[in-house]
Coordinates of C-alpha atoms in Angstrom, one line a residue:
M1 CA 97.6 -202.7 119.8
K2 CA 99.1 -200.1 122.2
I3 CA 101.0 -200.3 125.5
A4 CA 98.7 -199.0 128.2
S5 CA 100.6 -199.7 131.5
V6 CA 103.6 -201.3 133.1
H7 CA 103.6 -203.0 136.5
T8 CA 106.5 -204.4 138.6
R9 CA 107.0 -206.7 141.5
V10 CA 110.1 -207.7 143.4
V11 CA 110.7 -211.5 143.7
R12 CA 113.3 -213.0 146.0
A13 CA 114.5 -216.6 146.0
P14 CA 117.3 -217.8 148.4
Y15 CA 120.2 -219.7 146.8
R16 CA 120.6 -223.3 147.8
R17 CA 124.0 -222.1 149.0
P18 CA 125.4 -218.5 148.7
F19 CA 126.5 -217.8 145.2
V20 CA 130.2 -216.6 145.4
I21 CA 132.3 -215.1 142.7
S22 CA 135.6 -213.1 143.1
S23 CA 133.8 -209.8 143.2
G24 CA 131.2 -210.7 145.9
T25 CA 128.7 -213.0 147.5
S26 CA 124.9 -213.2 147.1
P27 CA 122.7 -215.1 149.6
E28 CA 119.6 -214.7 147.5
L29 CA 118.6 -214.1 143.9
V30 CA 116.6 -210.9 143.7
S31 CA 114.7 -210.0 140.6
L32 CA 112.4 -207.2 139.4
V33 CA 109.5 -208.8 137.4
V34 CA 107.8 -206.5 134.9
E35 CA 104.4 -206.9 133.3
V36 CA 103.6 -204.8 130.2
R37 CA 99.8 -204.6 129.5
T38 CA 98.1 -203.4 126.3
A39 CA 94.8 -201.5 126.2
D40 CA 93.0 -204.6 124.8
G41 CA 94.1 -206.8 127.8
L42 CA 97.2 -208.6 126.5
S43 CA 100.3 -209.0 128.8
G44 CA 103.9 -209.9 128.5
F45 CA 106.5 -210.5 131.2
G46 CA 110.1 -209.5 131.6
E47 CA 112.7 -209.7 134.4
A48 CA 116.0 -208.1 135.5
S49 CA 118.1 -209.2 138.4
P50 CA 120.7 -206.6 139.6
M51 CA 123.8 -208.4 140.9
T52 CA 125.4 -205.3 142.5
A53 CA 128.8 -206.8 143.0
Y54 CA 129.0 -207.5 139.3
T55 CA 127.1 -204.7 137.5
G56 CA 127.2 -201.9 140.2
E57 CA 123.4 -201.5 139.8
T58 CA 121.1 -201.7 142.8
L59 CA 117.4 -202.8 143.0
A60 CA 116.3 -199.3 143.9
G61 CA 118.2 -197.8 141.0
L62 CA 116.8 -200.4 138.6
E63 CA 113.2 -199.7 139.8
A64 CA 113.7 -196.0 139.5
A65 CA 115.2 -196.2 136.0
L66 CA 112.4 -198.4 134.8
T67 CA 109.3 -196.9 136.4
D68 CA 110.4 -193.2 136.1
H69 CA 112.1 -193.1 132.7
A70 CA 112.1 -196.2 130.5
A71 CA 108.6 -197.4 131.0
P72 CA 106.8 -194.1 130.5
A73 CA 108.6 -193.8 127.1
L74 CA 106.7 -196.9 125.9
I75 CA 103.2 -195.9 126.8
G76 CA 101.0 -195.6 123.7
R77 CA 103.5 -197.4 121.5
D78 CA 102.9 -200.6 119.5
P79 CA 104.7 -203.4 121.6
R80 CA 105.8 -205.1 118.4
D81 CA 107.9 -202.1 117.3
L82 CA 111.0 -203.4 119.2
A83 CA 113.6 -201.2 117.4
G84 CA 111.4 -198.1 118.0
A85 CA 111.0 -199.1 121.7
H86 CA 114.8 -199.1 122.1
L87 CA 115.1 -195.7 120.5
A88 CA 112.4 -194.3 122.8
M89 CA 114.0 -195.8 125.9
D90 CA 117.5 -194.6 124.9
G91 CA 116.0 -191.1 124.4
A92 CA 114.5 -191.2 127.9
I93 CA 117.5 -192.4 129.8
R94 CA 121.1 -193.2 129.0
G95 CA 122.5 -196.6 129.9
Q96 CA 120.5 -198.5 132.4
H97 CA 120.6 -201.7 130.4
L98 CA 118.9 -203.9 133.0
A99 CA 115.8 -201.7 133.1
K100 CA 115.7 -201.7 129.3
A101 CA 116.3 -205.5 129.1
A102 CA 113.4 -206.2 131.5
L103 CA 111.0 -204.2 129.3
D104 CA 112.5 -205.6 126.0
I105 CA 111.9 -209.2 127.3
A106 CA 108.3 -208.3 128.2
L107 CA 107.7 -206.9 124.7
H108 CA 109.0 -210.0 123.1
D109 CA 106.9 -212.2 125.3
L110 CA 103.8 -210.0 124.6
S111 CA 104.4 -209.9 120.8
A112 CA 104.9 -213.7 120.6
R113 CA 101.8 -214.3 122.6
A114 CA 99.8 -212.0 120.4
A115 CA 101.1 -213.9 117.3
G116 CA 100.4 -217.3 118.9
R117 CA 104.1 -218.3 118.5
P118 CA 107.0 -219.1 120.8
V119 CA 109.6 -216.3 121.1
H120 CA 112.3 -218.2 119.2
L121 CA 110.2 -217.9 116.0
L122 CA 110.4 -214.2 116.4
L123 CA 114.2 -214.4 116.8
G124 CA 114.9 -216.4 113.6
G125 CA 113.8 -219.9 114.2
C126 CA 115.0 -223.0 116.2
V127 CA 118.2 -224.7 115.2
R128 CA 118.3 -226.7 118.4
P129 CA 115.1 -227.7 120.2
R130 CA 117.2 -228.6 123.2
V131 CA 119.8 -226.1 124.5
P132 CA 122.7 -227.7 126.3
T133 CA 123.4 -226.0 129.6
T134 CA 126.6 -225.2 131.5
W135 CA 126.9 -226.1 135.2
V136 CA 128.4 -223.2 137.1
V137 CA 130.4 -224.0 140.2
G138 CA 130.6 -221.0 142.6
L139 CA 133.7 -220.4 144.7
G140 CA 134.2 -222.7 147.7
T141 CA 136.9 -225.1 148.9
V142 CA 138.7 -227.1 146.3
D143 CA 137.2 -230.3 147.6
E144 CA 133.7 -228.8 147.5
M145 CA 134.1 -227.5 144.0
V146 CA 135.6 -230.8 142.6
K147 CA 132.8 -232.8 144.2
E148 CA 130.1 -230.5 142.7
A149 CA 131.7 -230.6 139.2
A150 CA 131.9 -234.4 139.2
E151 CA 128.3 -234.7 140.4
Y152 CA 126.9 -232.5 137.6
A153 CA 129.0 -234.0 134.9
A154 CA 127.6 -237.4 135.9
R155 CA 124.1 -236.0 135.5
G156 CA 124.8 -235.1 131.9
F157 CA 126.3 -231.6 131.9
T158 CA 128.9 -231.6 129.1
H159 CA 130.3 -228.2 130.0
I160 CA 131.5 -227.3 133.5
K161 CA 132.4 -223.8 134.5
V162 CA 134.3 -223.2 137.8
K163 CA 134.7 -219.8 139.3
G164 CA 138.2 -218.6 140.1
G165 CA 140.3 -215.4 140.0
E166 CA 141.3 -215.0 143.7
D167 CA 144.4 -217.2 143.7
P168 CA 146.1 -218.3 140.5
D169 CA 148.0 -221.2 142.1
L170 CA 144.7 -222.5 143.6
D171 CA 143.0 -222.1 140.3
V172 CA 145.6 -224.3 138.6
Q173 CA 145.2 -226.9 141.3
L174 CA 141.4 -226.8 141.0
V175 CA 141.5 -227.2 137.2
R176 CA 143.8 -230.2 137.4
L177 CA 141.7 -231.9 140.0
V178 CA 138.4 -231.2 138.2
R179 CA 139.8 -232.4 134.9
E180 CA 140.7 -235.7 136.5
V181 CA 137.0 -236.3 137.5
L182 CA 135.4 -235.2 134.2
P183 CA 134.8 -237.4 131.2
D184 CA 137.2 -236.8 128.3
T185 CA 134.3 -235.4 126.3
A186 CA 133.4 -232.7 128.9
E187 CA 134.6 -229.2 128.3
L188 CA 136.1 -227.2 131.3
C189 CA 135.9 -223.4 131.7
L190 CA 137.3 -221.2 134.4
D191 CA 135.8 -217.8 135.0
A192 CA 138.3 -215.5 136.6
N193 CA 135.8 -212.5 136.7
E194 CA 138.7 -210.0 135.9
G195 CA 140.8 -211.5 138.8
Y196 CA 144.2 -211.9 137.2
D197 CA 147.1 -209.5 137.3
P198 CA 148.0 -208.3 133.7
G199 CA 151.7 -208.9 134.5
T200 CA 151.4 -212.6 135.4
A201 CA 148.2 -213.6 133.5
G202 CA 150.1 -215.1 130.6
R203 CA 152.0 -217.6 132.8
T204 CA 148.8 -218.4 134.7
V205 CA 146.8 -219.2 131.6
A206 CA 149.6 -221.3 130.2
R207 CA 149.6 -223.3 133.5
L208 CA 145.8 -223.7 133.3
A209 CA 146.1 -225.0 129.8
D210 CA 148.7 -227.6 130.9
A211 CA 146.2 -228.6 133.7
G212 CA 143.5 -229.3 131.2
L213 CA 141.5 -226.1 130.8
D214 CA 139.6 -225.6 127.5
L215 CA 138.2 -222.1 127.9
V216 CA 139.1 -219.1 130.2
E217 CA 136.5 -216.4 130.8
Q218 CA 137.5 -212.8 131.4
P219 CA 140.9 -213.4 133.0
L220 CA 141.9 -209.7 132.9
P221 CA 140.2 -206.4 133.8
R222 CA 137.5 -205.4 131.4
W223 CA 139.5 -202.5 130.0
D224 CA 142.6 -204.6 129.1
L225 CA 141.7 -205.7 125.6
T226 CA 145.4 -205.6 124.7
G227 CA 146.1 -208.1 127.3
M228 CA 143.1 -210.3 126.3
A229 CA 144.4 -210.2 122.7
G230 CA 147.8 -211.3 123.9
L231 CA 146.4 -214.2 125.8
R232 CA 144.3 -215.3 122.8
S233 CA 147.3 -215.1 120.5
S234 CA 149.4 -217.3 122.8
G235 CA 147.1 -220.2 122.2
G236 CA 146.5 -223.1 124.6
V237 CA 143.0 -222.2 125.6
R238 CA 140.2 -220.2 124.1
V239 CA 139.5 -216.8 125.6
M240 CA 135.9 -215.6 126.3
A241 CA 135.0 -212.0 126.9
D242 CA 132.3 -211.2 129.5
E243 CA 132.8 -208.0 131.6
S244 CA 134.6 -206.5 128.6
M245 CA 131.5 -206.8 126.5
Q246 CA 128.7 -204.5 127.8
S247 CA 127.3 -203.2 124.5
L248 CA 127.3 -203.6 120.7
H249 CA 130.1 -201.0 120.6
D250 CA 132.2 -203.0 123.1
A251 CA 131.7 -206.1 120.9
M252 CA 132.9 -204.2 117.8
E253 CA 136.1 -203.1 119.7
I254 CA 136.7 -206.7 120.9
V255 CA 136.4 -207.9 117.3
R256 CA 138.7 -205.2 116.0
R257 CA 141.4 -205.9 118.7
G258 CA 141.2 -209.7 118.3
A259 CA 140.6 -209.9 122.0
A260 CA 138.4 -213.0 122.3
D261 CA 137.4 -216.3 120.7
V262 CA 133.9 -216.3 122.3
L263 CA 131.5 -213.5 123.3
N264 CA 129.5 -214.1 126.5
I265 CA 126.2 -212.4 125.7
K266 CA 124.1 -211.7 128.8
I267 CA 120.7 -210.3 127.8
L268 CA 120.4 -208.2 130.9
K269 CA 123.9 -206.8 130.6
V270 CA 123.4 -205.6 127.0
G271 CA 119.9 -204.3 127.2
G272 CA 117.6 -207.1 126.0
L273 CA 117.0 -209.5 123.2
H274 CA 117.0 -206.9 120.5
R275 CA 120.5 -205.7 121.4
A276 CA 121.7 -209.2 122.0
R277 CA 120.7 -210.2 118.5
Q278 CA 122.7 -207.3 117.1
I279 CA 125.8 -208.5 119.0
A280 CA 125.3 -212.1 117.9
A281 CA 125.1 -211.0 114.3
L282 CA 128.4 -209.1 114.7
A283 CA 130.0 -212.1 116.3
E284 CA 128.8 -214.4 113.4
A285 CA 130.2 -212.0 110.8
A286 CA 133.6 -212.0 112.6
G287 CA 133.6 -215.8 112.9
L288 CA 133.3 -215.9 116.7
S289 CA 131.3 -218.3 118.8
V290 CA 128.8 -216.9 121.3
K291 CA 127.6 -218.1 124.7
L292 CA 124.3 -217.0 126.3
G293 CA 125.3 -216.1 129.9
T294 CA 123.5 -215.3 133.1
M295 CA 123.7 -212.7 135.9
P296 CA 122.2 -215.1 137.2
E297 CA 118.4 -214.5 137.0
L298 CA 115.2 -216.4 137.5
G299 CA 113.0 -218.2 135.0
V300 CA 111.6 -215.4 132.8
A301 CA 115.0 -213.9 131.8
T302 CA 116.6 -217.3 131.7
L303 CA 113.9 -218.5 129.2
A304 CA 114.6 -215.4 127.1
A305 CA 118.3 -216.4 126.9
A306 CA 117.3 -220.0 126.1
H307 CA 115.1 -218.9 123.1
L308 CA 117.9 -216.9 121.7
A309 CA 120.4 -219.7 122.2
A310 CA 118.0 -222.0 120.3
S311 CA 117.9 -219.6 117.4
L312 CA 121.6 -219.0 116.8
P313 CA 123.7 -221.5 114.9
H314 CA 127.0 -220.1 116.3
A315 CA 125.8 -220.3 120.0
T316 CA 128.1 -223.4 120.3
V317 CA 129.2 -222.9 123.9
P318 CA 126.5 -224.3 126.2
A319 CA 124.4 -221.5 127.8
D320 CA 124.5 -220.6 131.5
L321 CA 120.8 -221.4 132.1
V322 CA 121.4 -222.1 135.8
G323 CA 119.8 -219.3 137.8
P324 CA 116.5 -221.3 138.3
L325 CA 118.6 -224.4 139.3
L326 CA 120.6 -222.5 141.9
V327 CA 117.7 -221.4 144.1
S328 CA 115.7 -223.4 146.6
E329 CA 112.5 -223.0 144.6
E330 CA 112.0 -221.4 141.2
P331 CA 108.9 -219.2 141.4
L332 CA 108.5 -218.0 137.8
A333 CA 109.0 -220.9 135.5
P334 CA 109.2 -224.1 137.5
T335 CA 107.6 -226.3 134.7
A336 CA 110.2 -225.3 132.1
F337 CA 113.2 -226.1 134.4
A338 CA 111.7 -229.1 136.2
H339 CA 114.2 -231.6 134.6
T340 CA 117.2 -229.4 133.6
A341 CA 119.3 -230.1 136.7
D342 CA 119.0 -233.9 136.1
Q343 CA 119.9 -234.0 132.4
G344 CA 122.1 -231.0 131.5
W345 CA 119.8 -229.4 128.9
L346 CA 116.6 -227.4 128.5
A347 CA 113.8 -228.3 126.1
I348 CA 112.8 -225.0 124.5
P349 CA 109.1 -224.3 125.2
T350 CA 106.9 -224.3 122.1
A351 CA 103.8 -222.5 123.7
P352 CA 103.2 -218.9 122.7
G353 CA 105.6 -216.5 124.3
L354 CA 108.5 -217.4 126.5
G355 CA 106.9 -220.4 128.2
H356 CA 106.9 -219.3 131.8
D357 CA 104.1 -220.1 134.4
L358 CA 103.0 -216.5 135.1

């Protein structure tokens, strides 16, 4: 079984309302869908969605890195040789994790289809057949965000994440009001997307803890691991690293510095399922929890994250499997996500491959 060709297509899906975080606004979710074909007619699909305000990568750059460099390095290779595929891609081009992730996901899908098994059985098994999902509330007015948090908690989402980072005082007010409308059993996270000032972040996080916050995500700039470690040691709320953790080497440094309680593993950000599993193993050895995050992306890449979340015992923070729920119509895996918005969890597909509709 040898890789014969790679094909791409751009897919766009408008958000139900613009997705807003402290670093920018996106009116639509744009993904590059990748199909890897073998000489004997088998196919596997992958996906990458460049959120330029978050990663700095553009669609044009992603396409060029994939089609001109990473994909040619795979032609003629056995698609089941995942470690070898990453060595070949790394030899062809440095960095470019989104391009490599799209191909990596396609190789996992293809390999699982060829074996007649779901992807999670290639990743170690299935410790949870249903993956609980975080509901992510984008930036808006306080009233809008409180209303949305209450609505999705009532639907069954047990972990609510609100975006913040622009105004610490407003974040404290938001957390206090959201906590009032959530059930006592619901966990509340605030994602600051690097928005807090290192000099005042300690006081802000202490106020957020008093307001009822359980988990704060990336409160400080990605480079400030000393500050992240200080916030973690002060107690009150758990600290989750996201932008600080772009690779296995970043994860190792976070562990060494004691800079986080939770690692947010985004498959696209770190280069695919193969690299994500390496990071997850490091986190498990260090006694840290992991969360499977989102860029966000559409159904193919979101399913890849779901299969990994299903296979990891220490993926104890509900995953951000919300990209397909935020768009007006999910074009890649509508069947898999048909009921997630109404129940707060995703049933892991058991068909061969990822379980998409392509």
